[in-house]
Amino acid sequence: MKFNKKLANISTYEAGKPIELVVREFGIEPQDIIKLASNENPYGCSVKVQQAVQKIFPQMAMYPDDSMMKLKELLSRRFSLGEENIIIGSGSDQVIEFLMHAKAEENTKILINSVTFAMYEIYAKHVGAEVIKTASQKHDLDEFYTLYKEHNPDIIFLCTPNNPTGDALDAYEIVEFLAKIDSDTLVVVDGAYMEYAQFKDAAKKVDPKRVIEKFDNVVYLGTFSKAYGLGGMRVGYGLADAKIIKELYKLRPPFNITTLSLEAASVALEDAEFVNESIALNFEEMKRYEEFANKQKIDIIESYTNFVTLCFNDNINSTQLSDALLQRGMIVRNLRGYGMNAIRVTVGTKKQNDRFFELMAELV
Ligand SMILES: *Cc1c(COP(=O)(O)O)cnc(C)c1O
């Protein structure tokens, strides 16, 4: 059968290996498997969320509130923006997909960092857009600007903090950059890990309201999948000028967020205590990764997220290492596919991290 020819050069996105697969492949008991591969919150989600979701189970027969009134009101209050500035997606992934279809076309260009979130490139290929990448591994806004001038892309993606490297731009640098970009180029600021970054260093905090009111060509993305601990509920959001949001709405399938997910996100957003505690614990535990890496003479990139990136010299092969960890029930993310001899490890609970250090000491 013939398929859309754009699909021919798209490789399927490989999410962190699911626990179920490791159980089957290596015969390891589920309780002995530790997954530090998808940057989920290792402390789970707020108990208040779990209780609220249980309470609304009986509403399952009804379609969700497609106006998403409650969650939109809460987001609008959180960011001091109007509801016309908000779109909610099945993960911020879905908002990226809407943005791509709304703005890019066949033979137009998308500008991204050389090492960044893989979905930008995959969605660009869906619409046949060409992907231009920086040479620099770290977001270098001077290089972004040079490439912008040269290629005149439809969309520029800034991922800050960046996945999978964990480094983050300062908010003032982003604002200076935006001031130089023509208003017909869409700039996406993906803040999937912003809750972590702003806790560690206030200079990294991008205020969506400030950016959006100043620049009508910017979309800010946020998600409930990371700090809020709701990866399984699939809720993310885009914030932008009403003119952009209006176009994105044309692409949104009806009822794209389930009743349970809307409720979970609404309650999660209001439980600041759970999120703050998770984030504080995250950076406490991250210190242990830094100490471990220093002791083992492994390069670690300074991280503003809930994961660390360990870069190896030629003595260690990241593919062999991640396979060996996998056989022992420890799932991490190999970054070989990004051209790096490195792994990305979600900072887990104390116990999970202890096990990681123990296995690493044995393997390296
Ligand atoms: C996890 C992540 C997302 C989106 O996650 P969703 O679960 O789809 O909301 C977006 N961008 C980056 C950089 C991420 O790491």
mmCIF file of C-alpha atoms and ligand atoms in Angstrom:
data_model
loop_
_atom_site.group_PDB
_atom_site.id
_atom_site.type_symbol
_atom_site.label_atom_id
_atom_site.label_comp_id
_atom_site.label_asym_id
_atom_site.label_seq_id
_atom_site.Cartn_x
_atom_site.Cartn_y
_atom_site.Cartn_z
ATOM 1 C CA MET A 1 0.000 0.000 0.000
ATOM 2 C CA LYS A 2 1.221 3.508 -0.735
ATOM 3 C CA PHE A 3 1.283 6.007 2.104
ATOM 4 C CA ASN A 4 1.750 9.748 2.366
ATOM 5 C CA LYS A 5 5.360 10.116 1.153
ATOM 6 C CA LYS A 6 6.190 12.468 4.024
ATOM 7 C CA LEU A 7 6.024 9.448 6.331
ATOM 8 C CA ALA A 8 8.888 7.675 4.569
ATOM 9 C CA ASN A 9 11.622 9.599 6.378
ATOM 10 C CA ILE A 10 9.958 9.880 9.764
ATOM 11 C CA SER A 11 11.194 7.517 12.438
ATOM 12 C CA THR A 12 8.750 6.578 15.170
ATOM 13 C CA TYR A 13 9.355 8.467 18.410
ATOM 14 C CA GLU A 14 10.815 6.129 20.970
ATOM 15 C CA ALA A 15 9.602 7.041 24.401
ATOM 16 C CA GLY A 16 11.519 5.745 27.402
ATOM 17 C CA LYS A 17 11.209 1.962 27.455
ATOM 18 C CA PRO A 18 8.004 1.021 29.260
ATOM 19 C CA ILE A 19 8.405 -1.082 32.407
ATOM 20 C CA GLU A 20 6.139 -3.760 30.895
ATOM 21 C CA LEU A 21 8.648 -4.390 28.092
ATOM 22 C CA VAL A 22 11.566 -4.856 30.485
ATOM 23 C CA VAL A 23 9.502 -7.332 32.478
ATOM 24 C CA ARG A 24 8.916 -9.393 29.365
ATOM 25 C CA GLU A 25 12.379 -9.070 27.797
ATOM 26 C CA PHE A 26 14.546 -9.698 30.842
ATOM 27 C CA GLY A 27 12.171 -11.526 33.173
ATOM 28 C CA ILE A 28 12.709 -8.946 35.906
ATOM 29 C CA GLU A 29 9.894 -8.486 38.425
ATOM 30 C CA PRO A 30 8.064 -5.170 37.979
ATOM 31 C CA GLN A 31 8.848 -4.106 41.553
ATOM 32 C CA ASP A 32 12.578 -4.497 40.826
ATOM 33 C CA ILE A 33 12.508 -2.172 37.828
ATOM 34 C CA ILE A 34 13.403 1.485 38.187
ATOM 35 C CA LYS A 35 12.481 3.853 35.368
ATOM 36 C CA LEU A 36 14.502 7.037 35.257
ATOM 37 C CA ALA A 37 13.949 7.592 31.559
ATOM 38 C CA SER A 38 11.037 9.966 30.989
ATOM 39 C CA ASN A 39 11.489 12.763 33.550
ATOM 40 C CA GLU A 40 8.306 11.896 35.403
ATOM 41 C CA ASN A 41 7.918 13.136 38.965
ATOM 42 C CA PRO A 42 9.335 10.259 41.082
ATOM 43 C CA TYR A 43 7.152 11.343 44.023
ATOM 44 C CA GLY A 44 4.015 10.636 41.995
ATOM 45 C CA CYS A 45 1.258 13.210 42.102
ATOM 46 C CA SER A 46 -0.578 15.124 44.800
ATOM 47 C CA VAL A 47 -2.875 13.047 47.055
ATOM 48 C CA LYS A 48 -5.498 15.769 46.582
ATOM 49 C CA VAL A 49 -5.438 15.031 42.851
ATOM 50 C CA GLN A 50 -5.959 11.321 43.433
ATOM 51 C CA GLN A 51 -8.926 11.967 45.717
ATOM 52 C CA ALA A 52 -10.519 14.457 43.330
ATOM 53 C CA VAL A 53 -10.184 12.128 40.358
ATOM 54 C CA GLN A 54 -11.771 9.263 42.286
ATOM 55 C CA LYS A 55 -14.695 11.479 43.157
ATOM 56 C CA ILE A 56 -15.515 12.258 39.541
ATOM 57 C CA PHE A 57 -15.232 8.668 38.237
ATOM 58 C CA PRO A 58 -19.033 8.382 37.968
ATOM 59 C CA GLN A 59 -19.060 11.180 35.353
ATOM 60 C CA MET A 60 -17.235 8.954 32.892
ATOM 61 C CA ALA A 61 -20.288 8.320 30.718
ATOM 62 C CA MET A 62 -20.553 12.003 29.812
ATOM 63 C CA TYR A 63 -18.360 13.841 27.352
ATOM 64 C CA PRO A 64 -15.946 16.259 29.050
ATOM 65 C CA ASP A 65 -16.631 19.988 29.397
ATOM 66 C CA ASP A 66 -15.240 21.046 26.052
ATOM 67 C CA SER A 67 -14.976 24.682 27.126
ATOM 68 C CA MET A 68 -12.529 23.460 29.830
ATOM 69 C CA MET A 69 -13.836 26.331 31.882
ATOM 70 C CA LYS A 70 -12.452 25.364 35.276
ATOM 71 C CA LEU A 71 -8.873 24.666 34.181
ATOM 72 C CA LYS A 72 -8.825 27.684 31.882
ATOM 73 C CA GLU A 73 -9.963 29.966 34.684
ATOM 74 C CA LEU A 74 -7.246 28.628 36.964
ATOM 75 C CA LEU A 75 -4.532 28.989 34.310
ATOM 76 C CA SER A 76 -5.801 32.451 33.472
ATOM 77 C CA ARG A 77 -5.511 33.455 37.117
ATOM 78 C CA ARG A 78 -2.094 31.791 37.493
ATOM 79 C CA PHE A 79 -0.578 33.683 34.574
ATOM 80 C CA SER A 80 -2.712 36.870 34.718
ATOM 81 C CA LEU A 81 -3.789 36.290 31.128
ATOM 82 C CA GLY A 82 -7.202 36.183 29.475
ATOM 83 C CA GLU A 83 -8.900 32.894 28.625
ATOM 84 C CA GLU A 84 -8.584 33.903 24.963
ATOM 85 C CA ASN A 85 -4.808 33.564 25.459
ATOM 86 C CA ILE A 86 -4.967 29.887 26.428
ATOM 87 C CA ILE A 87 -5.269 26.580 24.581
ATOM 88 C CA ILE A 88 -5.128 23.223 26.351
ATOM 89 C CA GLY A 89 -3.680 20.190 24.630
ATOM 90 C CA SER A 90 -3.377 16.467 25.232
ATOM 91 C CA GLY A 91 0.113 17.128 26.555
ATOM 92 C CA SER A 92 1.994 20.182 25.289
ATOM 93 C CA ASP A 93 2.974 17.775 22.521
ATOM 94 C CA GLN A 94 -0.437 18.272 20.983
ATOM 95 C CA VAL A 95 -0.041 22.046 21.114
ATOM 96 C CA ILE A 96 3.270 21.656 19.228
ATOM 97 C CA GLU A 97 1.392 19.656 16.612
ATOM 98 C CA PHE A 98 -1.279 22.386 16.305
ATOM 99 C CA LEU A 99 1.417 25.055 15.973
ATOM 100 C CA MET A 100 3.154 23.158 13.207
ATOM 101 C CA HIS A 101 -0.027 22.722 11.198
ATOM 102 C CA ALA A 102 -1.106 26.308 11.835
ATOM 103 C CA LYS A 103 2.108 27.953 10.687
ATOM 104 C CA ALA A 104 4.416 25.666 8.711
ATOM 105 C CA GLU A 105 3.939 24.215 5.252
ATOM 106 C CA GLU A 106 5.713 22.096 2.729
ATOM 107 C CA ASN A 107 9.119 23.579 1.881
ATOM 108 C CA THR A 108 9.033 26.196 4.617
ATOM 109 C CA LYS A 109 11.621 26.066 7.389
ATOM 110 C CA ILE A 110 11.767 25.361 11.098
ATOM 111 C CA LEU A 111 14.755 26.381 13.226
ATOM 112 C CA ILE A 112 15.702 24.272 16.246
ATOM 113 C CA ASN A 113 18.693 23.579 18.475
ATOM 114 C CA SER A 114 20.963 20.715 17.358
ATOM 115 C CA VAL A 115 20.174 18.730 20.497
ATOM 116 C CA THR A 116 16.613 19.265 21.680
ATOM 117 C CA PHE A 117 13.147 17.740 22.160
ATOM 118 C CA ALA A 118 12.670 15.240 19.328
ATOM 119 C CA MET A 119 9.014 16.026 18.659
ATOM 120 C CA TYR A 120 9.736 19.401 17.038
ATOM 121 C CA GLU A 121 11.455 17.646 14.161
ATOM 122 C CA ILE A 122 8.895 14.839 13.897
ATOM 123 C CA TYR A 123 5.954 17.253 13.673
ATOM 124 C CA ALA A 124 7.882 19.406 11.174
ATOM 125 C CA LYS A 125 8.215 16.361 8.952
ATOM 126 C CA HIS A 126 4.454 15.745 9.151
ATOM 127 C CA VAL A 127 3.897 18.947 7.221
ATOM 128 C CA GLY A 128 6.962 18.541 4.991
ATOM 129 C CA ALA A 129 8.835 21.486 6.484
ATOM 130 C CA GLU A 130 12.626 21.563 6.363
ATOM 131 C CA VAL A 131 14.418 21.479 9.704
ATOM 132 C CA ILE A 132 17.427 23.763 10.192
ATOM 133 C CA LYS A 133 19.604 22.965 13.210
ATOM 134 C CA THR A 134 22.226 24.981 15.014
ATOM 135 C CA ALA A 135 25.789 23.655 15.199
ATOM 136 C CA SER A 136 26.026 24.495 18.873
ATOM 137 C CA GLN A 137 24.794 21.923 21.356
ATOM 138 C CA LYS A 138 23.839 24.604 23.862
ATOM 139 C CA HIS A 139 21.223 27.195 22.841
ATOM 140 C CA ASP A 140 23.393 29.970 21.376
ATOM 141 C CA LEU A 141 21.055 32.842 20.540
ATOM 142 C CA ASP A 142 23.657 34.580 18.371
ATOM 143 C CA GLU A 143 23.802 31.505 16.206
ATOM 144 C CA PHE A 144 19.992 31.261 16.229
ATOM 145 C CA TYR A 145 19.870 34.852 14.993
ATOM 146 C CA THR A 146 22.405 34.231 12.207
ATOM 147 C CA LEU A 147 20.442 31.192 11.010
ATOM 148 C CA TYR A 148 17.177 33.105 11.288
ATOM 149 C CA LYS A 149 18.582 35.837 9.019
ATOM 150 C CA GLU A 150 19.901 33.284 6.560
ATOM 151 C CA HIS A 151 16.855 30.992 6.334
ATOM 152 C CA ASN A 152 13.842 33.079 7.372
ATOM 153 C CA PRO A 153 12.123 30.153 9.165
ATOM 154 C CA ASP A 154 8.378 29.966 9.858
ATOM 155 C CA ILE A 155 8.945 28.759 13.392
ATOM 156 C CA ILE A 156 11.846 28.981 15.852
ATOM 157 C CA PHE A 157 11.802 26.627 18.847
ATOM 158 C CA LEU A 158 13.577 27.632 22.055
ATOM 159 C CA CYS A 159 13.492 24.883 24.646
ATOM 160 C CA THR A 160 14.428 26.324 28.030
ATOM 161 C CA PRO A 161 15.458 24.481 30.077
ATOM 162 C CA ASN A 162 16.458 22.226 27.218
ATOM 163 C CA ASN A 163 15.614 18.543 27.043
ATOM 164 C CA PRO A 164 17.844 16.401 26.957
ATOM 165 C CA THR A 165 20.733 18.589 28.189
ATOM 166 C CA GLY A 166 19.132 20.428 31.142
ATOM 167 C CA ASP A 167 20.751 23.832 30.517
ATOM 168 C CA ALA A 168 18.618 26.977 30.486
ATOM 169 C CA LEU A 169 18.702 30.461 28.982
ATOM 170 C CA ASP A 170 18.335 33.611 31.070
ATOM 171 C CA ALA A 171 14.953 35.296 30.587
ATOM 172 C CA TYR A 172 16.544 38.627 29.585
ATOM 173 C CA GLU A 173 18.484 36.943 26.745
ATOM 174 C CA ILE A 174 15.247 35.540 25.373
ATOM 175 C CA VAL A 175 13.540 38.931 25.493
ATOM 176 C CA GLU A 176 16.510 40.567 23.709
ATOM 177 C CA PHE A 177 16.371 37.861 21.050
ATOM 178 C CA LEU A 178 12.612 38.199 20.539
ATOM 179 C CA ALA A 179 13.001 41.934 19.988
ATOM 180 C CA LYS A 180 15.112 41.192 16.894
ATOM 181 C CA ILE A 181 12.691 38.718 15.286
ATOM 182 C CA ASP A 182 10.131 39.805 12.710
ATOM 183 C CA SER A 183 6.535 39.442 13.912
ATOM 184 C CA ASP A 184 5.687 37.022 11.099
ATOM 185 C CA THR A 185 8.031 34.366 12.500
ATOM 186 C CA LEU A 186 6.474 32.284 15.240
ATOM 187 C CA VAL A 187 8.748 31.747 18.241
ATOM 188 C CA VAL A 188 7.883 28.894 20.589
ATOM 189 C CA VAL A 189 9.289 29.013 24.115
ATOM 190 C CA ASP A 190 8.921 25.503 25.534
ATOM 191 C CA GLY A 191 8.949 25.763 29.323
ATOM 192 C CA ALA A 192 8.222 22.104 30.150
ATOM 193 C CA TYR A 193 10.743 22.282 33.035
ATOM 194 C CA MET A 194 10.284 25.943 33.971
ATOM 195 C CA GLU A 195 8.950 25.104 37.455
ATOM 196 C CA TYR A 196 12.307 23.499 38.227
ATOM 197 C CA ALA A 197 14.424 26.216 36.604
ATOM 198 C CA GLN A 198 12.777 29.124 38.387
ATOM 199 C CA PHE A 199 13.185 27.375 41.730
ATOM 200 C CA LYS A 200 16.921 27.009 41.194
ATOM 201 C CA ASP A 201 17.598 30.405 39.634
ATOM 202 C CA ALA A 202 15.084 33.251 39.327
ATOM 203 C CA ALA A 203 16.994 34.629 36.315
ATOM 204 C CA LYS A 204 15.789 31.638 34.260
ATOM 205 C CA LYS A 205 12.119 32.369 34.843
ATOM 206 C CA VAL A 206 10.288 33.384 31.689
ATOM 207 C CA ASP A 207 7.093 35.258 32.600
ATOM 208 C CA PRO A 208 4.605 34.258 29.893
ATOM 209 C CA LYS A 209 2.458 37.362 30.425
ATOM 210 C CA ARG A 210 5.360 39.725 29.972
ATOM 211 C CA VAL A 211 6.588 37.981 26.842
ATOM 212 C CA ILE A 212 3.197 37.532 25.215
ATOM 213 C CA GLU A 213 2.022 41.083 25.818
ATOM 214 C CA LYS A 214 5.208 42.433 24.334
ATOM 215 C CA PHE A 215 5.476 40.032 21.386
ATOM 216 C CA ASP A 216 2.392 38.868 19.499
ATOM 217 C CA ASN A 217 4.394 36.181 17.671
ATOM 218 C CA VAL A 218 5.395 34.129 20.728
ATOM 219 C CA VAL A 219 3.813 30.981 22.163
ATOM 220 C CA TYR A 220 4.757 29.781 25.632
ATOM 221 C CA LEU A 221 4.278 26.065 26.352
ATOM 222 C CA GLY A 222 3.748 24.476 29.740
ATOM 223 C CA THR A 223 2.871 20.951 30.851
ATOM 224 C CA PHE A 224 1.443 19.012 33.776
ATOM 225 C CA SER A 225 3.587 15.989 32.898
ATOM 226 C CA LYS A 226 6.768 16.920 34.746
ATOM 227 C CA ALA A 227 6.730 18.861 38.055
ATOM 228 C CA TYR A 228 2.986 18.311 38.590
ATOM 229 C CA GLY A 229 3.404 14.556 38.276
ATOM 230 C CA LEU A 230 0.622 13.976 35.748
ATOM 231 C CA GLY A 231 2.444 12.378 32.793
ATOM 232 C CA GLY A 232 -0.269 9.740 32.550
ATOM 233 C CA MET A 233 -3.074 12.293 32.309
ATOM 234 C CA ARG A 234 -1.780 14.082 29.192
ATOM 235 C CA VAL A 235 -2.397 17.768 29.847
ATOM 236 C CA GLY A 236 -0.352 20.687 28.556
ATOM 237 C CA TYR A 237 -1.084 24.249 27.473
ATOM 238 C CA GLY A 238 -0.078 26.989 25.095
ATOM 239 C CA LEU A 239 -0.210 30.700 25.987
ATOM 240 C CA ALA A 240 -0.171 33.360 23.278
ATOM 241 C CA ASP A 241 -1.792 36.377 21.715
ATOM 242 C CA ALA A 242 -5.504 35.732 21.052
ATOM 243 C CA LYS A 243 -4.932 35.857 17.278
ATOM 244 C CA ILE A 244 -2.629 32.825 17.457
ATOM 245 C CA ILE A 245 -4.857 30.881 19.857
ATOM 246 C CA LYS A 246 -7.835 31.428 17.551
ATOM 247 C CA GLU A 247 -5.990 29.725 14.683
ATOM 248 C CA LEU A 248 -4.878 26.819 16.877
ATOM 249 C CA TYR A 249 -8.499 26.231 17.902
ATOM 250 C CA LYS A 250 -9.349 25.453 14.273
ATOM 251 C CA LEU A 251 -7.086 22.397 14.520
ATOM 252 C CA ARG A 252 -8.203 21.123 17.905
ATOM 253 C CA PRO A 253 -10.293 17.939 17.896
ATOM 254 C CA PRO A 254 -13.368 18.209 20.116
ATOM 255 C CA PHE A 255 -13.043 16.778 23.641
ATOM 256 C CA ASN A 256 -9.251 16.488 23.349
ATOM 257 C CA ILE A 257 -8.881 16.417 27.158
ATOM 258 C CA THR A 258 -10.720 13.851 29.266
ATOM 259 C CA THR A 259 -12.890 14.730 32.265
ATOM 260 C CA LEU A 260 -10.443 12.976 34.588
ATOM 261 C CA SER A 261 -7.458 14.822 33.128
ATOM 262 C CA LEU A 262 -9.116 18.227 33.363
ATOM 263 C CA GLU A 263 -9.967 17.594 37.003
ATOM 264 C CA ALA A 264 -6.494 16.275 37.796
ATOM 265 C CA ALA A 265 -4.756 19.278 36.238
ATOM 266 C CA SER A 266 -7.078 21.753 37.963
ATOM 267 C CA VAL A 267 -6.456 20.289 41.398
ATOM 268 C CA ALA A 268 -2.716 19.853 40.748
ATOM 269 C CA LEU A 269 -2.303 23.494 39.776
ATOM 270 C CA GLU A 270 -3.691 24.566 43.153
ATOM 271 C CA ASP A 271 -1.552 22.234 45.280
ATOM 272 C CA ALA A 272 1.582 24.358 45.444
ATOM 273 C CA GLU A 273 2.843 22.475 48.470
ATOM 274 C CA PHE A 274 3.191 19.165 46.625
ATOM 275 C CA VAL A 275 4.987 20.725 43.660
ATOM 276 C CA ASN A 276 7.356 22.803 45.785
ATOM 277 C CA GLU A 277 8.249 19.846 47.931
ATOM 278 C CA SER A 278 8.963 17.661 44.877
ATOM 279 C CA ILE A 279 11.162 20.333 43.376
ATOM 280 C CA ALA A 280 13.111 20.931 46.585
ATOM 281 C CA LEU A 281 13.728 17.195 46.962
ATOM 282 C CA ASN A 282 14.758 17.008 43.305
ATOM 283 C CA PHE A 283 17.589 19.486 43.747
ATOM 284 C CA GLU A 284 18.666 17.891 47.033
ATOM 285 C CA GLU A 285 19.021 14.566 45.241
ATOM 286 C CA MET A 286 20.623 16.184 42.194
ATOM 287 C CA LYS A 287 23.544 17.251 44.399
ATOM 288 C CA ARG A 288 24.278 13.587 44.946
ATOM 289 C CA TYR A 289 24.499 13.046 41.164
ATOM 290 C CA GLU A 290 26.954 15.935 40.940
ATOM 291 C CA GLU A 291 29.075 14.496 43.737
ATOM 292 C CA PHE A 292 28.924 11.048 42.192
ATOM 293 C CA ALA A 293 29.937 12.340 38.753
ATOM 294 C CA ASN A 294 32.819 14.363 40.181
ATOM 295 C CA LYS A 295 34.076 11.375 42.111
ATOM 296 C CA GLN A 296 33.871 9.114 39.040
ATOM 297 C CA LYS A 297 35.349 11.811 36.746
ATOM 298 C CA ILE A 298 32.223 11.808 34.588
ATOM 299 C CA ASP A 299 31.117 15.086 32.953
ATOM 300 C CA ILE A 300 27.733 16.298 34.162
ATOM 301 C CA ILE A 301 25.933 19.217 32.522
ATOM 302 C CA GLU A 302 24.592 21.754 35.021
ATOM 303 C CA SER A 303 20.863 21.061 35.082
ATOM 304 C CA TYR A 304 17.826 23.272 35.748
ATOM 305 C CA THR A 305 15.399 20.355 35.427
ATOM 306 C CA ASN A 306 14.523 17.030 37.057
ATOM 307 C CA PHE A 307 17.133 15.105 35.082
ATOM 308 C CA VAL A 308 20.890 15.069 34.652
ATOM 309 C CA THR A 309 22.941 14.422 31.534
ATOM 310 C CA LEU A 310 26.120 12.416 32.033
ATOM 311 C CA CYS A 311 28.672 12.692 29.214
ATOM 312 C CA PHE A 312 31.354 10.016 28.886
ATOM 313 C CA ASN A 313 34.847 9.876 27.453
ATOM 314 C CA ASP A 314 35.936 7.091 25.078
ATOM 315 C CA ASN A 315 36.384 4.582 27.906
ATOM 316 C CA ILE A 316 32.635 4.285 28.289
ATOM 317 C CA ASN A 317 30.125 3.616 25.523
ATOM 318 C CA SER A 318 26.702 5.042 26.387
ATOM 319 C CA THR A 319 24.851 2.374 24.376
ATOM 320 C CA GLN A 320 26.601 -0.518 26.107
ATOM 321 C CA LEU A 321 26.189 1.172 29.461
ATOM 322 C CA SER A 322 22.455 1.818 29.049
ATOM 323 C CA ASP A 323 21.954 -1.776 27.847
ATOM 324 C CA ALA A 324 23.831 -3.120 30.865
ATOM 325 C CA LEU A 325 21.733 -0.932 33.164
ATOM 326 C CA LEU A 326 18.573 -2.150 31.438
ATOM 327 C CA GLN A 327 19.480 -5.793 31.998
ATOM 328 C CA ARG A 328 19.717 -4.944 35.680
ATOM 329 C CA GLY A 329 16.298 -3.301 35.698
ATOM 330 C CA MET A 330 17.435 0.327 35.486
ATOM 331 C CA ILE A 331 15.919 2.264 32.564
ATOM 332 C CA VAL A 332 17.738 5.456 31.511
ATOM 333 C CA ARG A 333 17.819 7.354 28.233
ATOM 334 C CA ASN A 334 20.720 6.748 25.871
ATOM 335 C CA LEU A 335 21.589 9.933 23.947
ATOM 336 C CA ARG A 336 23.552 8.192 21.178
ATOM 337 C CA GLY A 337 20.743 9.015 18.752
ATOM 338 C CA TYR A 338 21.570 12.706 19.336
ATOM 339 C CA GLY A 339 25.183 12.038 18.405
ATOM 340 C CA MET A 340 26.240 12.188 22.056
ATOM 341 C CA ASN A 341 28.125 9.601 24.084
ATOM 342 C CA ALA A 342 25.894 10.355 27.023
ATOM 343 C CA ILE A 343 22.878 9.258 29.027
ATOM 344 C CA ARG A 344 20.021 11.249 30.479
ATOM 345 C CA VAL A 345 18.871 10.139 33.915
ATOM 346 C CA THR A 346 15.756 11.390 35.674
ATOM 347 C CA VAL A 347 16.598 12.319 39.256
ATOM 348 C CA GLY A 348 14.594 9.763 41.226
ATOM 349 C CA THR A 349 13.799 9.217 44.883
ATOM 350 C CA LYS A 350 16.691 8.683 47.295
ATOM 351 C CA LYS A 351 16.274 4.935 47.083
ATOM 352 C CA GLN A 352 16.129 4.880 43.286
ATOM 353 C CA ASN A 353 19.209 7.072 43.054
ATOM 354 C CA ASP A 354 21.085 4.865 45.545
ATOM 355 C CA ARG A 355 20.453 1.927 43.230
ATOM 356 C CA PHE A 356 21.636 3.916 40.200
ATOM 357 C CA PHE A 357 24.909 4.860 41.935
ATOM 358 C CA GLU A 358 25.394 1.276 43.048
ATOM 359 C CA LEU A 359 24.937 -0.112 39.519
ATOM 360 C CA MET A 360 27.104 2.602 37.983
ATOM 361 C CA ALA A 361 29.924 1.923 40.440
ATOM 362 C CA GLU A 362 29.744 -1.706 39.383
ATOM 363 C CA LEU A 363 29.651 -0.972 35.634
ATOM 364 C CA VAL A 364 32.078 1.899 35.041
HETATM 365 C C1 LIG B 1 8.034 16.352 28.363
HETATM 366 C C2 LIG B 1 8.199 17.493 27.408
HETATM 367 C C3 LIG B 1 7.141 18.069 26.697
HETATM 368 C C4 LIG B 1 5.729 17.658 26.661
HETATM 369 O O1 LIG B 1 5.246 16.745 27.391
HETATM 370 P P1 LIG B 1 3.691 16.421 27.370
HETATM 371 O O2 LIG B 1 3.633 15.237 28.234
HETATM 372 O O3 LIG B 1 3.284 16.188 25.961
HETATM 373 O O4 LIG B 1 3.017 17.640 27.936
HETATM 374 C C5 LIG B 1 7.382 19.149 25.876
HETATM 375 N N1 LIG B 1 8.599 19.636 25.748
HETATM 376 C C6 LIG B 1 9.643 19.117 26.404
HETATM 377 C C7 LIG B 1 10.956 19.733 26.222
HETATM 378 C C8 LIG B 1 9.484 18.020 27.245
HETATM 379 O O5 LIG B 1 10.540 17.500 27.856
#
